[in-house]
C-alpha cells in the first residue's frame, strides 16, 4: 500500500504521477496511521492539560525531545480511574489517529495510569500536605465519637462484604438502626458519591422523614491504590472534614491509608473495626448495669443494716437498769459481809493487847510506888534546914566583903579628881612654856625685831625704803620710825645678806612657831 | 426524674455509678441514702430502657430525582 503511494511520486515523469486531493491524501495517511498504531501504550510526562466545556480532555505527552498531542473524549474521561495532571509521569493507552483539519496526528487515550506507584504516592503526598496546611487534619477539629449512637449512617456499597461485616459486628455488640447511603466505592463516580453522601447525611434535619444519624461510617474493603483512589480526592476529604456528625473512616485494609482517614474524627483499620468503635458491647453494659443495681441495693441495705445493728448495740448498752446497779450491789455485798467480822476481829485484837497490861494493874503496885516516893521526899526534907542555915552564913560573909570594897572605892573616887587636875595643870604649864619658847616673842628677847609697814611685814630694805612709815616691834614694845632717803654711796649694798641680818632681822616667814628659826 | 429520662446511656451509667459509690462510702445520712437509692433505681431503669431498645433496623436511603434523600427502604438479605 505504501509502495502504491510512494513509488509513483518518486518517479521522474510528472505526467505519470496520479494526483490526490488533500482530503484523499489525508484520508490515506489516516488509514495508514490508524492501521499501524491501533493500540499503543505511550510513556511520558503530562504537559499542558485543558478541559473545555465540552467535557473532552486535551493534554500533551512529552519526553525530553518530543511532544505528542493526546485527547480523551468525554465518555473516556468518565471511565478513567486516574485523571492526568500536569507533571505526572503516566502510561497512556489508546490508538493513534490524525486530525486532518490541522494536519495533526494525536493519541486518542482510553486509559491513563501513573507510571509506577512512586509517582502516584508523590502526588498523594503533595495533596496531603496542601490539605494539612489548610488545617483540615488538625487534632482540634476531631469530634468525640458518641458512646452509644442511636442511628448509624453507613456510606458504602449496599452489596458486598463490607456492609455485611459491619452489620454482623453491630449485631454481635449492640444492634442499632443503620441507614445505608449507597455509593460507588471505586471508579470515577466514587469520590463524588461519597462526598455527596457525607453532605447528604449532614443535611438531614432532626425529626425528618429520614432520621439523622448520630454517627457516620465511611467504609470500603481492601483494594489497590487505584481502587481506593476516590477516597483520596479532595472533594471527599473536604466533605469528611466538614461533617458535623462524627465520622469514622474505614477504607481498605489496616495498611492502607487514604486522605479521608486524616480528615475523619476516628480512623478504623477495617470496616469490622469501625463497627466495634461505633458501639459498646450490650451484654457488658447490661452486666454493668445489673451489677451497679445490685451494688445499689446492697449498699442501701448495708447502710440500713449497719444502722439497725448500731441501734441494737446502743440499745443494749443503754438496756437494763439492773445492769447498772449490779456491780455496785455486788461490791456492797462483798464489803457488807466483811463489816461484822472486821469489828469483831478488831475488838478481839484490842482485848488481846489489853489483857497483859490489865494483869499488871494491882493495889500493891500503887502502894509500893507511894512508899518509894515518900522515902525520896523524906530524904530531901532532911537536907532542907541545914542547907538554909549554910546559905544564910555565906550571904552574911559576902555582905561584909562587899561593904569594905565599897568604902575603898568611895575613897578612891574622892581622891581621883584632884590628882587628875594637878596632872593636867602641870602638863598645861609645860605646854605653855614650850609655846613661849617657840613663839617669835622669845626670839625678840634675844635681840631680833619685827618691822611692819602699812601693808604688813616689811622684810627687805628696798620695801622699807619705799614705805612712808614703819613700826618696829621689840620684845618690850613697839616703836614707830620714819625711814630717811638713803645716800646711795653710804648705803650698804642690799645684796649683802650678812650685813642685812645684823642690822635688820629677817622676819619669820610663815609664823612665830616656824621651826626653821632654830 | 425527667432529667434522668433525657439522659444518654453513658450519662445515666456514670450517674448510677456515682450514686452507688456515694452510698457505699457510707458518708451519707439515712434520709439521703433513701433519696440516693430512689435516684439510683431510676438511673438503672433508664440504663435498662436504653439497653433494651437494641432493635436492629437496616434501611437504605432512597433518593429522588434531584438526588435528595426521599425516604428509606428496608435493606434485606444482609
XYZ file of C-alpha atoms in Angstrom:
596
model
C 0.000 0.000 0.000
C 2.832 2.319 0.803
C 4.550 1.299 -2.310
C 1.486 2.203 -4.317
C 1.573 5.722 -2.951
C 5.257 6.449 -2.806
C 6.619 4.858 -5.939
C 4.727 6.938 -8.452
C 5.673 10.106 -6.576
C 9.275 9.074 -6.583
C 9.164 8.573 -10.343
C 10.693 11.160 -12.608
C 7.823 11.506 -15.003
C 5.433 14.079 -13.587
C 2.836 13.273 -16.144
C 2.543 9.715 -14.926
C 2.000 10.651 -11.258
C -1.575 10.267 -10.067
C -2.993 13.324 -8.383
C -4.566 13.283 -4.910
C -6.824 15.770 -3.439
C -5.728 16.982 0.021
C -8.557 15.097 1.638
C -7.720 11.946 -0.281
C -4.144 12.109 0.930
C -5.121 12.955 4.448
C -7.527 10.044 4.471
C -4.839 7.785 3.127
C -2.428 8.926 5.861
C -5.135 8.438 8.493
C -5.754 4.892 7.339
C -2.084 4.095 7.451
C -1.544 5.534 10.941
C -4.666 4.062 12.437
C -3.917 0.712 10.893
C -0.354 0.691 12.081
C -0.962 2.082 15.643
C -4.390 0.724 16.531
C -3.421 0.116 20.150
C -0.303 1.590 21.709
C 0.962 2.330 25.160
C 2.991 5.501 25.499
C 5.022 6.544 28.486
C 5.652 10.211 29.044
C 5.155 13.217 31.240
C 1.849 15.024 31.101
C 2.274 18.513 29.738
C -0.348 21.203 29.433
C -3.858 19.917 30.277
C -7.107 21.576 29.199
C -10.686 20.527 29.606
C -13.124 22.803 27.843
C -16.859 22.860 28.498
C -17.366 20.063 26.041
C -16.021 17.679 28.683
C -13.278 16.374 26.398
C -9.788 16.363 27.816
C -6.841 17.622 25.807
C -3.319 17.200 27.025
C 0.243 16.732 25.867
C 2.526 13.818 26.486
C 6.161 14.659 26.250
C 9.645 13.470 26.915
C 12.870 15.411 26.625
C 12.761 15.713 22.850
C 9.231 15.207 21.515
C 5.680 16.170 22.214
C 2.621 14.087 21.415
C -0.855 15.584 21.440
C -3.378 13.474 23.319
C -7.122 13.665 23.666
C -9.756 11.783 25.686
C -13.397 12.112 24.769
C -15.919 12.899 27.453
C -17.061 9.289 27.791
C -13.500 8.068 28.124
C -12.712 10.654 30.767
C -15.656 9.454 32.888
C -14.288 5.919 32.876
C -10.771 6.928 33.829
C -9.564 5.936 37.264
C -6.721 8.397 37.236
C -7.076 11.685 35.520
C -3.874 13.085 34.060
C -2.459 16.074 35.843
C 0.338 18.259 34.598
C 3.738 16.953 35.610
C 2.534 13.395 36.154
C 4.578 10.600 34.682
C 1.996 8.333 33.043
C 1.480 5.452 30.718
C -1.340 6.310 28.347
C -3.130 3.563 26.443
C -5.039 4.285 23.236
C -4.779 4.429 19.473
C -3.067 6.885 17.233
C -5.153 8.879 14.854
C -4.914 12.008 12.797
C -6.760 15.252 12.779
C -6.853 16.096 9.082
C -8.214 19.565 9.734
C -4.901 20.690 11.190
C -2.535 18.214 9.652
C -2.017 16.776 13.083
C -1.757 13.356 14.487
C -2.719 12.606 18.078
C -3.177 9.839 20.575
C -6.749 9.002 21.477
C -6.352 7.983 25.130
C -8.631 5.415 26.761
C -6.771 4.953 29.993
C -4.088 6.678 31.926
C -2.141 5.012 34.673
C 0.567 6.544 36.747
C 3.981 5.362 35.725
C 4.798 3.381 38.833
C 3.367 3.727 42.372
C 6.042 6.229 43.271
C 4.554 8.881 41.056
C 1.077 8.382 42.453
C 2.366 8.395 46.016
C 4.272 11.563 45.369
C 1.110 13.196 44.113
C -0.830 11.904 47.089
C 1.751 13.285 49.494
C 1.658 16.657 47.798
C -2.098 16.743 48.122
C -1.970 15.635 51.742
C 0.427 18.409 52.614
C -1.711 21.000 50.885
C -4.839 19.908 52.761
C -2.966 19.619 56.043
C -1.704 23.151 55.566
C -5.330 24.268 55.467
C -5.810 22.679 58.883
C -8.313 20.075 57.716
C -6.455 17.342 59.607
C -5.911 19.278 62.847
C -6.499 17.378 66.065
C -8.655 20.210 67.426
C -11.199 19.554 64.699
C -11.778 15.986 65.841
C -15.178 15.393 67.421
C -15.749 12.736 70.084
C -17.491 9.571 68.919
C -20.805 9.098 70.768
C -20.773 6.306 73.323
C -23.994 4.723 72.112
C -25.313 6.155 68.828
C -28.997 5.562 68.168
C -28.765 5.714 64.385
C -25.660 4.923 62.372
C -25.267 6.152 58.805
C -23.051 3.962 56.649
C -21.616 5.274 53.407
C -20.625 2.268 51.326
C -21.733 -0.098 48.631
C -25.072 -1.716 49.562
C -23.913 -5.011 48.211
C -20.750 -6.759 49.145
C -18.786 -7.907 52.122
C -18.231 -4.539 53.750
C -21.794 -3.707 54.788
C -22.235 -7.349 55.702
C -19.208 -7.251 58.028
C -20.359 -4.047 59.651
C -23.898 -5.271 60.266
C -22.612 -8.572 61.552
C -20.356 -6.959 64.122
C -23.010 -4.449 65.141
C -25.450 -7.300 65.650
C -22.965 -9.046 67.918
C -22.248 -5.990 70.003
C -25.294 -3.804 70.051
C -27.931 -3.931 67.295
C -28.693 -0.414 66.108
C -30.703 1.285 63.423
C -28.486 1.508 60.354
C -29.125 3.646 57.306
C -27.011 2.824 54.290
C -26.277 5.523 51.751
C -25.334 3.548 48.658
C -22.292 4.807 46.779
C -19.852 3.581 44.222
C -16.714 2.696 46.136
C -14.415 2.822 43.152
C -14.272 4.318 39.737
C -14.894 7.777 38.557
C -18.189 8.237 40.411
C -16.745 7.171 43.760
C -15.420 10.486 45.070
C -18.483 12.493 44.083
C -20.831 9.842 45.501
C -19.047 9.596 48.820
C -18.807 13.357 49.222
C -22.492 13.737 48.381
C -23.432 11.016 50.873
C -21.493 12.645 53.708
C -23.020 16.015 52.929
C -26.459 14.403 52.497
C -26.399 12.788 55.938
C -25.352 16.111 57.445
C -28.154 17.888 55.624
C -30.837 15.689 57.200
C -32.885 17.632 59.697
C -33.502 16.005 63.078
C -37.051 14.692 63.207
C -37.397 14.499 59.431
C -38.700 11.521 57.453
C -35.205 10.096 57.350
C -33.601 10.064 60.806
C -30.373 11.977 61.108
C -27.591 9.595 62.117
C -25.578 10.149 65.282
C -22.524 8.667 63.620
C -21.307 8.163 60.058
C -19.122 5.296 58.948
C -17.451 5.611 55.555
C -16.319 2.146 54.603
C -14.735 0.228 51.767
C -12.946 -3.064 51.537
C -9.348 -3.509 50.583
C -8.047 -2.836 47.093
C -5.223 -1.416 45.070
C -4.069 2.115 45.453
C -6.005 2.970 42.325
C -9.148 1.229 43.627
C -9.063 3.337 46.750
C -8.189 6.492 44.873
C -11.617 8.027 45.218
C -11.094 8.333 48.972
C -8.022 10.453 48.342
C -9.949 13.016 46.355
C -10.086 16.493 47.715
C -13.869 16.660 47.478
C -14.177 13.628 49.785
C -11.603 14.926 52.234
C -13.350 18.274 52.468
C -16.763 16.672 52.958
C -15.410 14.476 55.755
C -13.671 17.374 57.438
C -16.822 19.490 57.258
C -19.111 16.798 58.655
C -20.915 17.959 61.805
C -21.807 14.347 62.514
C -18.870 12.425 63.989
C -17.307 10.295 61.262
C -15.339 7.070 61.338
C -13.386 6.152 58.223
C -12.671 2.526 57.418
C -11.209 2.323 53.955
C -9.169 -0.626 52.750
C -7.037 -2.809 54.961
C -5.118 -1.840 58.015
C -2.043 -0.886 56.000
C -3.920 1.334 53.580
C -4.143 4.959 54.445
C -6.228 7.306 52.382
C -6.659 11.009 52.858
C -10.161 10.628 54.258
C -8.555 8.834 57.201
C -6.757 12.041 58.115
C -9.917 14.106 57.941
C -12.156 11.634 59.795
C -12.786 12.059 63.523
C -11.609 8.493 64.040
C -9.856 6.071 61.709
C -10.731 2.396 61.896
C -8.312 -0.059 60.325
C -11.132 -2.154 58.848
C -14.919 -1.931 58.441
C -15.356 -4.517 61.187
C -13.208 -2.430 63.500
C -15.370 0.573 62.633
C -18.413 -1.279 63.956
C -16.503 -2.061 67.148
C -15.557 1.551 67.606
C -19.136 2.639 66.902
C -20.993 0.780 69.639
C -20.184 -0.748 73.018
C -20.995 -4.367 73.826
C -24.575 -4.515 75.014
C -24.157 -7.580 77.210
C -21.291 -5.932 79.037
C -23.389 -2.862 79.614
C -26.278 -4.972 80.839
C -23.955 -6.746 83.213
C -22.524 -3.442 84.365
C -25.987 -2.033 84.930
C -27.100 -5.129 86.772
C -24.012 -5.031 88.906
C -24.493 -1.370 89.681
C -28.132 -2.113 90.541
C -27.087 -4.926 92.831
C -24.489 -2.749 94.481
C -27.102 -0.057 94.881
C -29.431 -2.452 96.671
C -26.646 -3.901 98.729
C -25.324 -0.500 99.653
C -28.645 0.774 100.878
C -29.403 -2.483 102.678
C -25.985 -2.460 104.253
C -26.441 1.099 105.391
C -29.807 0.274 106.929
C -28.463 -2.950 108.419
C -25.491 -1.175 109.900
C -27.693 1.459 111.425
C -30.061 -1.158 112.830
C -27.138 -3.041 114.285
C -25.781 0.148 115.740
C -29.175 0.909 117.237
C -29.396 -2.541 118.746
C -25.905 -2.197 120.116
C -26.632 1.175 121.601
C -29.947 -0.068 122.973
C -28.169 -2.963 124.521
C -25.610 -0.666 126.018
C -28.367 1.517 127.367
C -30.502 -1.525 128.228
C -31.311 -2.847 131.736
C -31.015 -0.592 134.772
C -30.162 -3.691 136.795
C -27.010 -3.916 134.805
C -26.011 -0.506 136.052
C -26.729 -1.429 139.707
C -25.418 -4.946 139.733
C -21.740 -4.179 140.086
C -22.438 -1.683 142.832
C -24.645 -4.189 144.601
C -22.003 -6.801 144.282
C -19.401 -4.546 145.765
C -21.780 -3.623 148.543
C -22.472 -7.257 149.343
C -18.813 -8.022 149.401
C -17.920 -5.242 151.784
C -21.081 -5.550 153.870
C -20.217 -9.159 154.602
C -16.814 -8.109 155.754
C -18.073 -5.374 158.078
C -19.171 -7.511 161.131
C -16.195 -9.806 161.126
C -13.957 -6.791 160.889
C -15.456 -5.192 164.006
C -15.307 -8.414 165.941
C -11.777 -9.003 164.889
C -10.742 -5.523 165.948
C -12.320 -5.967 169.424
C -10.606 -9.254 169.925
C -7.332 -7.766 168.877
C -7.647 -4.811 171.267
C -8.703 -7.097 174.091
C -5.679 -9.223 173.445
C -3.425 -6.190 173.826
C -5.270 -5.023 176.978
C -5.147 -8.279 178.899
C -1.420 -8.415 179.786
C -1.476 -4.778 180.862
C -4.584 -5.282 182.984
C -2.833 -8.076 184.814
C -0.157 -5.643 185.936
C -2.524 -3.080 187.417
C -2.777 -4.247 191.152
C -3.140 -2.277 194.582
C 0.265 -3.208 195.987
C 1.867 -1.812 192.816
C 0.454 1.570 193.780
C 1.416 1.165 197.440
C 4.943 0.254 196.612
C 5.182 3.224 194.325
C 3.900 5.525 197.130
C 6.302 4.197 199.768
C 9.183 4.764 197.428
C 8.078 8.306 196.747
C 7.627 9.081 200.442
C 11.145 7.822 201.146
C 12.571 10.154 198.498
C 10.543 13.043 199.946
C 11.848 12.443 203.470
C 15.457 12.380 202.291
C 15.099 15.690 200.524
C 13.222 17.226 203.523
C 16.060 16.306 205.932
C 18.545 18.183 203.798
C 16.432 21.309 203.542
C 17.118 23.030 207.040
C 20.979 22.682 207.100
C 21.094 23.972 203.512
C 19.120 27.060 204.512
C 21.421 27.855 207.531
C 24.513 27.402 205.432
C 23.238 29.742 202.795
C 22.429 32.395 205.367
C 26.022 32.357 206.791
C 27.536 32.515 203.353
C 25.467 35.535 202.476
C 26.459 37.464 205.635
C 30.139 36.880 204.907
C 29.744 38.091 201.367
C 28.000 41.239 202.594
C 30.924 42.180 204.799
C 33.371 41.691 201.951
C 31.348 43.821 199.628
C 30.930 46.646 202.138
C 34.786 47.015 202.621
C 35.262 47.103 198.852
C 32.639 49.818 198.618
C 34.437 52.015 201.155
C 37.749 51.685 199.340
C 36.176 52.578 196.063
C 34.484 55.655 197.621
C 37.838 56.882 198.882
C 39.433 56.428 195.521
C 36.542 58.199 193.968
C 37.053 61.283 196.183
C 40.788 61.473 195.543
C 40.699 60.895 191.822
C 39.629 64.385 190.573
C 42.355 66.297 192.479
C 45.091 64.075 191.177
C 43.777 64.358 187.676
C 43.568 68.200 187.892
C 47.136 68.504 189.231
C 48.451 66.361 186.453
C 46.597 68.322 183.787
C 47.694 71.700 185.218
C 51.307 70.612 185.247
C 51.019 69.466 181.658
C 49.392 72.747 180.686
C 52.288 74.733 182.157
C 54.725 72.588 180.310
C 52.967 73.166 177.097
C 52.727 76.949 177.622
C 56.429 77.151 178.343
C 57.035 75.268 175.210
C 54.803 77.691 173.393
C 56.600 80.717 174.686
C 59.945 79.251 173.799
C 58.793 78.500 170.319
C 56.990 81.855 169.674
C 58.744 84.805 167.976
C 58.358 86.981 171.069
C 61.043 84.893 172.779
C 63.199 85.496 169.711
C 62.629 89.244 170.119
C 64.081 88.838 173.630
C 67.291 87.632 172.018
C 67.666 90.930 170.091
C 65.648 90.418 166.990
C 62.939 92.936 165.906
C 59.914 92.850 163.616
C 59.436 95.681 161.085
C 55.917 96.407 159.852
C 54.795 98.822 157.194
C 51.359 99.974 156.148
C 50.785 96.715 154.256
C 52.097 94.309 156.903
C 55.552 92.861 157.482
C 58.444 94.507 155.719
C 61.135 92.018 155.035
C 63.542 93.869 152.716
C 65.480 97.183 152.683
C 64.006 98.111 149.315
C 60.474 97.646 150.655
C 61.404 99.625 153.784
C 62.882 102.466 151.691
C 59.693 102.681 149.703
C 57.442 102.787 152.788
C 56.197 106.128 154.219
C 56.134 104.920 157.832
C 57.443 101.843 159.646
C 56.818 100.274 163.028
C 59.458 98.209 164.782
C 58.435 95.695 167.434
C 60.923 94.857 170.154
C 60.384 92.364 172.945
C 59.279 95.110 175.254
C 57.179 97.312 172.940
C 56.680 98.860 169.513
C 58.391 101.966 168.105
C 57.181 103.974 165.067
C 60.031 105.169 162.769
C 60.277 107.209 159.590
C 62.824 105.980 157.073
C 65.141 108.585 155.598
C 66.073 108.689 151.932
C 69.308 106.722 151.857
C 72.547 108.072 150.443
C 73.346 105.886 147.577
C 77.106 105.894 148.373
C 76.811 105.458 152.134
C 74.116 102.891 151.880
C 75.412 99.410 152.183
C 74.669 97.213 149.171
C 71.380 95.452 149.774
C 72.839 92.352 148.203
C 74.969 91.718 151.255
C 72.957 89.341 153.261
C 75.298 89.162 156.205
C 75.012 92.909 156.824
C 71.305 92.881 156.423
C 70.982 90.202 159.009
C 72.965 92.171 161.564
C 71.000 95.365 161.099
C 67.573 94.170 160.483
C 66.372 90.763 161.456
C 64.709 88.808 158.795
C 61.071 88.444 159.694
C 59.933 84.964 160.362
C 58.287 83.515 157.286
C 55.079 81.652 157.792
C 54.545 82.164 161.522
C 56.037 82.536 165.032
C 56.375 78.814 165.621
C 58.303 78.240 162.401
C 60.834 75.551 163.184
C 63.394 76.903 160.671
C 64.243 79.815 163.005
C 66.129 77.397 165.205
C -36.745 12.134 87.168
C -37.430 13.800 83.848
C -33.795 14.727 83.750
C -32.901 11.089 84.060
C -35.229 10.126 81.189
C -33.401 12.594 78.972
C -30.014 11.137 79.814
C -27.928 9.161 77.367
C -26.851 5.701 78.433
C -23.376 6.934 79.201
C -24.618 9.795 81.383
C -27.101 7.588 83.199
C -24.473 4.913 83.785
C -21.972 7.440 85.114
C -24.619 8.912 87.407
C -25.599 5.455 88.620
C -22.011 4.562 89.421
C -21.615 7.834 91.288
C -24.729 7.109 93.341
C -23.516 3.611 94.167
C -20.112 4.930 95.209
C -21.698 7.575 97.422
C -23.932 5.003 99.050
C -21.112 2.548 99.542
C -18.873 5.180 101.039
C -21.296 5.410 103.958
C -20.812 9.161 104.165
C -24.493 9.936 103.611
C -27.273 10.277 106.128
C -30.107 7.788 106.259
C -32.518 10.249 104.598
C -30.037 10.938 101.877
C -29.384 7.271 101.344
C -33.073 6.655 100.690
C -33.172 9.525 98.183
C -29.984 8.264 96.572
C -31.392 4.780 96.327
C -34.510 6.047 94.554
C -32.368 8.088 92.208
C -30.159 5.069 91.561
C -33.165 2.902 90.816
C -34.419 5.444 88.277
C -30.988 5.619 86.678
C -30.803 1.853 86.457
C -34.230 1.762 84.848
C -33.098 4.359 82.314
C -29.978 2.350 81.513
C -32.050 -0.789 81.042
C -34.561 1.037 78.880
C -31.767 2.243 76.635
C -30.205 -1.189 76.545
C -33.494 -2.899 75.791
C -34.006 -0.598 72.808
C -31.482 -2.630 70.930
C -33.535 -3.315 67.881
C -31.833 -3.784 64.583
C -33.211 -1.951 61.574
C -31.286 -1.783 58.383
C -32.528 0.640 55.777
C -31.320 2.118 52.587
C -31.669 5.737 51.607
C -33.845 6.324 48.559
C -33.023 9.376 46.550
C -35.425 11.396 44.447
C -34.739 12.738 41.011
C -32.833 15.683 42.438
C -30.519 13.323 44.303
C -32.036 14.346 47.658
C -32.975 11.687 50.198
C -36.674 10.983 49.879
C -37.001 8.176 52.386
C -35.713 4.762 53.302
C -36.491 1.238 52.255
C -35.597 -1.849 54.238
C -32.350 -3.378 53.121
C -32.950 -7.108 53.031
C -30.757 -10.101 52.823
C -27.774 -9.000 54.867
